[in-house]
CSV table of C-alpha atoms and ligand atoms in Angstrom, one decimal:
chain,number,residue,atom,x,y,z
A,5,MET,CA,-20.3,2.9,33.1
A,6,ASP,CA,-19.8,3.6,36.8
A,7,THR,CA,-17.7,6.6,37.9
A,8,GLN,CA,-14.6,4.6,38.7
A,9,ASN,CA,-14.6,3.0,35.2
A,10,ALA,CA,-15.4,6.4,33.5
A,11,PHE,CA,-12.4,7.8,35.4
A,12,ASN,CA,-10.1,5.0,34.3
A,13,GLU,CA,-11.3,5.3,30.7
A,14,THR,CA,-10.5,9.0,30.7
A,15,GLN,CA,-7.2,8.5,32.4
A,16,SER,CA,-6.2,5.8,29.9
A,17,SER,CA,-7.1,7.8,26.8
A,18,HIS,CA,-5.2,10.7,28.4
A,19,ASP,CA,-2.2,8.5,28.9
A,20,ARG,CA,-2.5,7.1,25.4
A,21,LEU,CA,-2.5,10.6,23.8
A,22,LYS,CA,0.6,11.4,25.9
A,23,GLU,CA,2.3,8.3,24.7
A,24,LEU,CA,1.3,9.0,21.1
A,25,LYS,CA,2.7,12.5,21.3
A,26,GLU,CA,6.0,11.3,22.8
A,27,PHE,CA,6.3,8.8,20.0
A,28,ASP,CA,5.5,11.3,17.3
A,29,GLU,CA,7.8,14.0,18.8
A,30,GLY,CA,10.7,11.5,18.9
A,31,LYS,CA,10.6,11.6,15.1
A,32,LEU,CA,12.3,8.3,14.8
A,33,GLY,CA,9.4,6.0,14.3
A,34,VAL,CA,9.2,2.4,15.4
A,35,LYS,CA,12.8,1.8,14.5
A,36,GLY,CA,13.7,4.4,17.1
A,37,LEU,CA,12.0,2.3,19.8
A,38,VAL,CA,13.8,-0.9,18.7
A,39,ASP,CA,17.1,0.9,18.6
A,40,ALA,CA,16.5,2.1,22.1
A,41,GLY,CA,16.4,-1.6,23.1
A,42,ILE,CA,12.7,-2.0,24.2
A,43,GLN,CA,11.8,-5.6,25.1
A,44,LYS,CA,8.0,-5.0,25.4
A,45,ILE,CA,6.0,-3.1,22.9
A,46,PRO,CA,4.5,0.2,24.2
A,47,GLY,CA,0.7,0.2,24.9
A,48,ILE,CA,-0.1,2.4,21.9
A,49,PHE,CA,0.8,-0.6,19.6
A,50,VAL,CA,-1.3,-3.2,21.3
A,51,ARG,CA,-4.3,-4.2,19.3
A,52,PRO,CA,-7.6,-4.7,21.2
A,53,ILE,CA,-8.0,-8.3,22.3
A,54,GLU,CA,-11.2,-8.7,20.3
A,55,ASP,CA,-9.4,-7.9,17.1
A,56,ARG,CA,-6.6,-10.3,17.9
A,57,LEU,CA,-9.0,-13.1,18.7
A,58,LYS,CA,-10.8,-12.6,15.4
A,59,ASP,CA,-7.6,-13.7,13.6
A,60,PHE,CA,-7.5,-17.2,15.0
A,61,GLY,CA,-8.1,-20.0,12.5
A,62,THR,CA,-8.3,-17.7,9.5
A,63,TYR,CA,-5.1,-18.8,7.8
A,64,SER,CA,-4.9,-20.7,4.6
A,65,ASP,CA,-1.5,-22.4,4.1
A,66,ASP,CA,-2.1,-24.6,1.1
A,67,ILE,CA,-2.8,-22.0,-1.6
A,68,SER,CA,-0.9,-19.0,-2.9
A,69,VAL,CA,-1.6,-16.0,-5.1
A,70,PRO,CA,-1.2,-16.7,-8.9
A,71,VAL,CA,2.2,-16.1,-10.5
A,72,ILE,CA,2.2,-14.8,-14.0
A,73,ASP,CA,5.1,-15.0,-16.4
A,74,PHE,CA,5.1,-11.8,-18.5
A,75,SER,CA,7.9,-12.8,-20.9
A,76,HIS,CA,7.2,-12.0,-24.6
A,77,PHE,CA,4.1,-10.0,-23.8
A,78,GLY,CA,3.3,-8.0,-27.0
A,79,GLU,CA,5.9,-9.9,-29.1
A,80,ASN,CA,4.1,-13.1,-30.0
A,81,GLU,CA,0.3,-13.2,-30.6
A,82,ASP,CA,-0.5,-16.5,-28.9
A,83,ARG,CA,1.7,-15.8,-25.9
A,84,THR,CA,0.2,-12.3,-25.5
A,85,ALA,CA,-3.4,-13.8,-25.6
A,86,GLU,CA,-2.4,-16.3,-23.0
A,87,ILE,CA,-0.9,-13.7,-20.7
A,88,ILE,CA,-4.1,-11.5,-21.1
A,89,LYS,CA,-6.2,-14.5,-20.1
A,90,GLU,CA,-4.1,-15.4,-17.1
A,91,THR,CA,-4.0,-11.7,-16.0
A,92,ILE,CA,-7.7,-11.2,-16.2
A,93,MET,CA,-8.4,-14.5,-14.4
A,94,ALA,CA,-6.0,-13.6,-11.6
A,95,SER,CA,-7.5,-10.1,-11.4
A,96,LYS,CA,-11.0,-11.4,-11.1
A,97,GLU,CA,-10.4,-14.3,-8.8
A,98,TRP,CA,-7.7,-12.8,-6.6
A,99,GLY,CA,-7.2,-9.1,-7.4
A,100,PHE,CA,-3.6,-9.9,-6.4
A,101,PHE,CA,-0.8,-11.7,-8.3
A,102,GLN,CA,2.9,-11.8,-8.7
A,103,VAL,CA,4.6,-11.1,-12.0
A,104,ILE,CA,7.9,-12.7,-13.1
A,105,ASN,CA,10.0,-12.1,-16.2
A,106,HIS,CA,8.7,-8.6,-16.4
A,107,GLY,CA,11.9,-7.3,-17.9
A,108,ILE,CA,13.0,-5.1,-15.0
A,109,PRO,CA,16.6,-6.1,-14.1
A,110,LYS,CA,16.8,-8.0,-10.9
A,111,GLU,CA,19.9,-6.0,-9.8
A,112,LEU,CA,17.8,-2.8,-10.0
A,113,LEU,CA,15.1,-4.4,-7.8
A,114,GLU,CA,17.8,-5.4,-5.3
A,115,LEU,CA,19.4,-2.0,-5.3
A,116,MET,CA,16.0,-0.3,-4.8
A,117,ILE,CA,15.4,-2.5,-1.7
A,118,GLU,CA,18.9,-1.7,-0.5
A,119,ARG,CA,18.6,2.0,-0.9
A,120,SER,CA,15.2,2.1,0.8
A,121,ARG,CA,16.8,0.2,3.7
A,122,MET,CA,19.7,2.6,3.8
A,123,PHE,CA,17.3,5.5,4.1
A,124,HIS,CA,15.6,3.9,7.1
A,125,GLU,CA,18.9,2.8,8.7
A,126,GLN,CA,20.8,6.0,8.3
A,127,ASP,CA,22.0,8.2,11.1
A,128,ALA,CA,19.0,9.2,13.2
A,129,GLU,CA,19.7,12.9,13.3
A,130,THR,CA,19.7,13.1,9.5
A,131,LYS,CA,16.6,11.0,9.2
A,132,LYS,CA,14.7,13.2,11.6
A,133,LEU,CA,15.0,16.1,9.2
A,134,PHE,CA,12.6,14.2,6.9
A,135,TYR,CA,10.0,13.7,9.5
A,136,SER,CA,6.6,15.3,8.8
A,137,ARG,CA,2.9,14.8,9.2
A,138,ASP,CA,2.0,17.3,6.5
A,139,PHE,CA,0.3,14.7,4.2
A,140,GLN,CA,-1.5,17.2,2.0
A,141,SER,CA,1.4,19.4,0.7
A,142,LYS,CA,4.8,17.8,1.2
A,143,HIS,CA,6.4,15.8,-1.6
A,144,VAL,CA,9.0,13.7,0.3
A,145,TYR,CA,8.7,12.9,3.9
A,146,PHE,CA,9.2,10.2,6.6
A,147,PHE,CA,6.7,9.3,9.3
A,148,SER,CA,5.3,6.4,11.2
A,149,ASN,CA,1.5,5.7,11.1
A,150,HIS,CA,-0.3,8.3,9.0
A,151,ASP,CA,-3.4,7.6,11.2
A,152,LEU,CA,-1.4,7.6,14.5
A,153,TYR,CA,-4.0,9.8,16.3
A,154,GLN,CA,-7.1,8.1,14.8
A,155,SER,CA,-6.4,4.4,14.9
A,156,LYS,CA,-7.2,2.0,17.8
A,157,ALA,CA,-3.6,0.7,17.8
A,158,ALA,CA,-0.5,2.0,16.0
A,159,ASN,CA,1.1,-0.3,13.4
A,160,TRP,CA,4.6,-1.6,13.6
A,161,ARG,CA,5.9,0.2,10.6
A,162,ASP,CA,7.7,3.3,9.4
A,163,THR,CA,7.3,5.0,6.0
A,164,LEU,CA,9.3,7.1,3.6
A,165,TYR,CA,6.7,8.6,1.3
A,166,VAL,CA,7.4,10.2,-2.1
A,167,ASN,CA,4.3,11.9,-3.5
A,168,ALA,CA,4.6,12.9,-7.2
A,169,ARG,CA,0.8,13.4,-7.5
A,170,LEU,CA,0.9,17.1,-6.6
A,171,THR,CA,3.5,17.9,-9.2
A,172,ASN,CA,2.1,15.9,-12.2
A,173,GLY,CA,4.7,13.2,-11.8
A,174,GLU,CA,7.8,15.4,-11.7
A,175,VAL,CA,9.7,15.2,-8.4
A,176,ASP,CA,12.5,17.6,-7.8
A,177,PRO,CA,15.6,15.3,-7.4
A,178,GLN,CA,16.9,17.8,-4.8
A,179,GLU,CA,14.0,16.8,-2.5
A,180,LEU,CA,14.9,13.1,-2.6
A,181,PRO,CA,17.3,11.7,0.1
A,182,PRO,CA,20.7,11.7,-1.6
A,183,ILE,CA,21.4,7.9,-1.0
A,184,TYR,CA,18.1,7.0,-2.5
A,185,LYS,CA,17.7,9.5,-5.4
A,186,ASP,CA,19.3,7.9,-8.5
A,187,VAL,CA,18.2,4.4,-8.1
A,188,THR,CA,14.6,5.5,-7.3
A,189,LEU,CA,14.3,7.7,-10.4
A,190,GLU,CA,15.5,4.8,-12.6
A,191,TYR,CA,13.2,2.3,-10.8
A,192,VAL,CA,10.0,4.3,-11.1
A,193,ASN,CA,10.5,4.7,-14.9
A,194,HIS,CA,10.6,0.9,-15.2
A,195,ILE,CA,7.6,0.5,-12.9
A,196,HIS,CA,5.5,3.0,-14.8
A,197,LYS,CA,6.0,1.0,-18.0
A,198,LEU,CA,5.1,-2.3,-16.3
A,199,ALA,CA,2.0,-0.7,-14.8
A,200,ASP,CA,0.9,0.5,-18.2
A,201,LEU,CA,1.5,-3.0,-19.7
A,202,ILE,CA,-0.6,-4.6,-17.0
A,203,LEU,CA,-3.4,-2.1,-17.4
A,204,MET,CA,-3.2,-2.8,-21.1
A,205,SER,CA,-3.6,-6.5,-20.6
A,206,ILE,CA,-6.6,-5.9,-18.3
A,207,SER,CA,-8.2,-3.4,-20.7
A,208,LEU,CA,-7.9,-6.0,-23.5
A,209,GLY,CA,-9.1,-8.8,-21.2
A,210,LEU,CA,-12.2,-6.7,-20.4
A,211,GLY,CA,-12.8,-6.1,-24.1
A,212,LEU,CA,-11.8,-2.4,-24.0
A,213,GLU,CA,-9.4,-0.4,-26.2
A,214,PRO,CA,-5.8,-1.3,-25.2
A,215,GLU,CA,-5.1,2.2,-23.8
A,216,CYS,CA,-8.4,2.6,-22.0
A,217,LEU,CA,-7.3,2.0,-18.4
A,218,GLY,CA,-3.8,3.4,-19.0
A,219,ASN,CA,-5.3,6.7,-20.2
A,220,MET,CA,-7.4,7.0,-17.1
A,221,ALA,CA,-4.7,6.1,-14.6
A,222,LYS,CA,-2.0,8.3,-16.3
A,223,CYS,CA,0.7,6.4,-14.5
A,224,THR,CA,3.6,8.7,-15.3
A,225,LYS,CA,1.7,11.7,-13.7
A,226,SER,CA,-0.1,10.1,-10.8
A,227,TRP,CA,2.4,8.0,-8.8
A,228,ALA,CA,3.4,7.9,-5.2
A,229,ILE,CA,6.0,5.6,-3.5
A,230,ILE,CA,5.5,4.1,-0.1
A,231,ASN,CA,8.8,2.8,1.2
A,232,SER,CA,7.9,0.7,4.3
A,233,TYR,CA,10.2,-0.5,7.0
A,234,TYR,CA,8.9,-3.1,9.4
A,235,PRO,CA,11.4,-3.5,12.3
A,236,ALA,CA,11.7,-6.8,14.1
A,237,CYS,CA,9.1,-6.9,16.8
A,238,PRO,CA,9.6,-8.4,20.3
A,239,GLU,CA,5.9,-9.2,20.7
A,240,PRO,CA,4.4,-9.7,17.2
A,241,GLU,CA,1.3,-11.4,18.4
A,242,LEU,CA,0.1,-8.2,20.2
A,243,THR,CA,0.4,-5.9,17.2
A,244,ILE,CA,0.4,-5.8,13.4
A,245,GLY,CA,2.7,-4.5,10.8
A,246,LEU,CA,0.0,-2.9,8.7
A,247,ASP,CA,-3.8,-3.0,9.3
A,248,ALA,CA,-6.0,-4.8,6.8
A,249,HIS,CA,-7.0,-2.4,4.1
A,250,VAL,CA,-7.9,-2.0,0.4
A,251,ASP,CA,-5.7,0.5,-1.5
A,252,THR,CA,-7.3,3.6,-3.0
A,253,SER,CA,-5.4,3.1,-6.3
A,254,PHE,CA,-6.2,2.0,-9.8
A,255,ILE,CA,-3.2,-0.3,-9.5
A,256,THR,CA,-0.3,-0.8,-7.0
A,257,LEU,CA,3.0,-2.5,-7.9
A,258,LEU,CA,4.9,-3.8,-4.8
A,259,LEU,CA,8.4,-5.0,-4.3
A,260,GLN,CA,9.1,-6.9,-1.1
A,261,ASP,CA,12.3,-8.4,0.3
A,262,ASN,CA,12.7,-12.0,1.4
A,263,ILE,CA,11.2,-11.7,5.0
A,264,GLY,CA,7.5,-12.1,4.2
A,265,GLY,CA,4.5,-11.1,6.2
A,266,LEU,CA,2.2,-9.7,3.5
A,267,GLN,CA,-1.2,-11.5,3.5
A,268,VAL,CA,-4.3,-11.2,1.3
A,269,LEU,CA,-7.8,-12.0,2.2
A,270,HIS,CA,-9.1,-14.7,-0.2
A,271,GLU,CA,-12.4,-16.5,0.3
A,272,LYS,CA,-12.4,-15.1,3.9
A,273,LYS,CA,-9.0,-16.6,4.7
A,274,TRP,CA,-5.6,-14.9,5.0
A,275,VAL,CA,-3.1,-16.2,2.4
A,276,ASN,CA,0.6,-15.4,2.6
A,277,VAL,CA,2.2,-13.7,-0.4
A,278,GLU,CA,5.4,-15.7,-0.5
A,279,PRO,CA,8.5,-13.7,-1.4
A,280,ILE,CA,9.8,-14.7,-4.9
A,281,SER,CA,13.2,-13.2,-5.7
A,282,GLY,CA,12.9,-10.9,-8.8
A,283,ALA,CA,9.0,-10.8,-8.7
A,284,LEU,CA,6.8,-7.8,-8.4
A,285,ILE,CA,3.4,-8.0,-6.7
A,286,VAL,CA,0.4,-6.4,-8.4
A,287,ASN,CA,-2.8,-5.5,-6.7
A,288,PHE,CA,-5.8,-3.3,-7.5
A,289,GLY,CA,-7.6,-0.7,-5.4
A,290,LYS,CA,-11.0,0.9,-5.0
A,291,ILE,CA,-10.6,3.2,-8.0
A,292,LEU,CA,-10.3,0.3,-10.4
A,293,GLN,CA,-13.1,-1.5,-8.7
A,294,MET,CA,-15.4,1.6,-9.1
A,295,ILE,CA,-14.6,2.3,-12.8
A,296,THR,CA,-14.9,-1.3,-13.8
A,297,ASN,CA,-18.2,-1.5,-12.0
A,298,ASP,CA,-17.1,-4.3,-9.7
A,299,MET,CA,-15.6,-6.5,-12.6
A,300,ILE,CA,-12.2,-6.2,-10.9
A,301,LYS,CA,-12.2,-5.8,-7.1
A,302,GLY,CA,-9.8,-4.0,-4.7
A,303,ILE,CA,-8.6,-6.7,-2.4
A,304,CYS,CA,-8.0,-6.5,1.3
A,305,HIS,CA,-4.5,-7.1,2.5
A,306,ARG,CA,-2.3,-6.6,5.6
A,307,VAL,CA,1.2,-7.2,6.9
A,308,ILE,CA,1.8,-9.2,10.1
A,309,ALA,CA,4.6,-8.3,12.5
A,310,LYS,CA,7.5,-10.7,13.0
A,311,THR,CA,10.2,-11.3,15.5
A,312,ILE,CA,12.8,-11.9,12.8
A,313,GLY,CA,14.3,-9.6,10.3
A,314,ARG,CA,13.4,-6.1,9.4
A,315,ARG,CA,11.2,-6.1,6.3
A,316,ILE,CA,11.4,-3.7,3.4
A,317,SER,CA,8.6,-3.2,0.9
A,318,ILE,CA,8.2,-0.6,-1.8
A,319,ALA,CA,4.8,0.1,-3.1
A,320,ILE,CA,4.0,2.4,-6.0
A,321,ASN,CA,0.4,3.6,-6.1
A,322,TYR,CA,-1.3,5.0,-9.2
A,323,ASN,CA,-4.3,7.0,-8.4
A,324,GLY,CA,-5.1,9.0,-11.5
A,325,ILE,CA,-4.6,12.7,-12.0
A,326,TYR,CA,-4.8,14.6,-8.8
A,327,SER,CA,-7.9,16.8,-9.2
A,328,SER,CA,-10.9,17.8,-7.2
A,329,GLU,CA,-13.2,17.5,-10.2
A,330,LYS,CA,-15.2,14.3,-10.3
A,331,ILE,CA,-13.5,12.9,-13.4
A,332,HIS,CA,-13.8,9.2,-12.7
A,333,GLY,CA,-16.9,7.1,-13.1
A,334,PRO,CA,-17.9,3.7,-14.4
A,335,ILE,CA,-16.6,2.9,-17.9
A,336,LYS,CA,-19.5,3.0,-20.3
A,337,GLU,CA,-18.6,-0.2,-22.1
A,338,LEU,CA,-18.7,-2.1,-18.8
A,339,THR,CA,-22.2,-1.0,-17.9
A,340,SER,CA,-25.5,-2.0,-19.5
A,341,GLU,CA,-29.2,-2.4,-18.7
A,342,GLU,CA,-28.4,-5.7,-16.9
A,343,ASN,CA,-25.3,-4.2,-15.4
A,344,PRO,CA,-26.2,-0.7,-14.3
A,345,PRO,CA,-23.6,1.7,-12.8
A,346,ILE,CA,-23.0,0.9,-9.1
A,347,TYR,CA,-20.8,3.9,-8.2
A,348,LYS,CA,-21.1,7.7,-8.4
A,349,LYS,CA,-18.4,9.8,-10.1
A,350,PHE,CA,-15.5,10.7,-7.9
A,351,SER,CA,-12.3,12.6,-7.8
A,352,THR,CA,-8.8,11.4,-6.9
A,353,GLU,CA,-8.3,14.4,-4.6
A,354,GLY,CA,-11.5,13.5,-2.7
A,355,LEU,CA,-10.5,9.9,-2.2
A,356,ILE,CA,-7.0,10.7,-1.1
A,357,LYS,CA,-8.0,13.4,1.3
A,358,SER,CA,-10.6,11.0,2.8
A,359,PHE,CA,-7.9,8.3,3.1
A,360,PHE,CA,-5.6,10.5,5.1
A,361,SER,CA,-8.3,11.9,7.4
A,362,LYS,CA,-9.4,8.5,8.7
A,363,SER,CA,-7.8,5.5,10.3
A,364,LEU,CA,-6.8,2.6,8.1
A,365,ASP,CA,-9.1,0.2,10.0
A,366,GLU,CA,-12.0,2.6,9.4
A,367,VAL,CA,-11.3,3.1,5.7
A,368,GLY,CA,-11.5,-0.7,5.3
A,369,ALA,CA,-12.9,-2.3,2.3
A,370,ASN,CA,-16.3,-0.7,2.3
A,371,LEU,CA,-17.3,1.3,-0.8
A,372,ASP,CA,-20.9,2.0,0.4
A,373,GLU,CA,-20.4,5.8,0.6
A,374,PHE,CA,-19.6,5.9,-3.1
A,375,LYS,CA,-22.6,3.9,-4.3
A,376,LEU,CA,-25.3,5.5,-6.3
B,22,OGA,C1,0.5,-0.6,1.3
B,22,OGA,C2,0.7,-2.0,1.5
B,22,OGA,C3,2.1,-3.9,1.8
B,22,OGA,C4,3.5,-4.2,2.2
B,22,OGA,O1,1.5,0.2,1.6
B,22,OGA,O2,-0.6,-0.2,1.0
B,22,OGA,O3,-0.2,-2.7,1.4
B,22,OGA,O4,3.9,-5.4,1.9
B,22,OGA,N1,1.9,-2.5,1.7
B,22,OGA,O5,4.2,-3.4,2.8
B,23,NI,NI1,-1.9,-1.7,0.5
């Protein structure tokens, strides 16, 4: 690099840091920029050209993630066996599927989306009070881009995070935003039960005891909610809603509104997860992949930015009891001489701390550091 280039490089990283700080100190996230009327996206959101070029020609329009009808699960033997078979196939082939007829009232799903939207669209001064980057100890907080200072380009998304992991699943209702509190507490109870059912159906499909995965995930004690808000973007082709990543979780249950934009990587192509009214999206993360010794894989997904709408999604992650002890390792029954353990034992705390200390594009899908 010649001196002039070196100078420009330093200058631009200096400017970038300044822009990042200004954005962070504004405490209003991406929505704050859109409300201010910007017509061009700020430089901090522009993805490197080589990353954008890599995306060309990688779409697959003619397939979609499996949809599983969960009605009568556990009520009728044949039906239950069928659902288990479908779930295990979808989990192995896709690691991502949608569930319909899961028993959670549609009105509650709609209310949950509405309340999440109301949080993000409330009066700016009130919302600012929730802004924080204290990812290790706060329970309820609002921010934009947990990896703002680490990533190559910021994502076009804001987040309200509710972390019940540090309190064994008990959130203090006083800490929740008032407009969002009651619906959320009701919603999570339903989702915990559904997560347990899905883990049960996978346990059975893998030939394990029905409670095996549920007992490890301890859903009611290990949950966190990620309420995402993706504002309409004036230049969506230059940025992204959420960088490609694999969740850390055992299992994630996601509710999306009707805007769309979520895509999963399937056979090296990005496939849209089409919004289905009343459906919940299920996906698996690195923890499930490691404990099932690669039988079920954590799948890479991302969200593209769009010019239309403002998208709401609500993800609940289950990551197992928050502990620094290495309590998770490959399930014995899933390993054998021909199928030796692939991964070391690990702790949920270790994984989560590592997740929050790196950028999403760096966390990626790679599990090499955990291999034996
Ligand atoms: C996530 C995630 C997808 C979405 O928060 O991990 O993948 O649709 N969200 O917002
Ligand atoms: Ni995700």
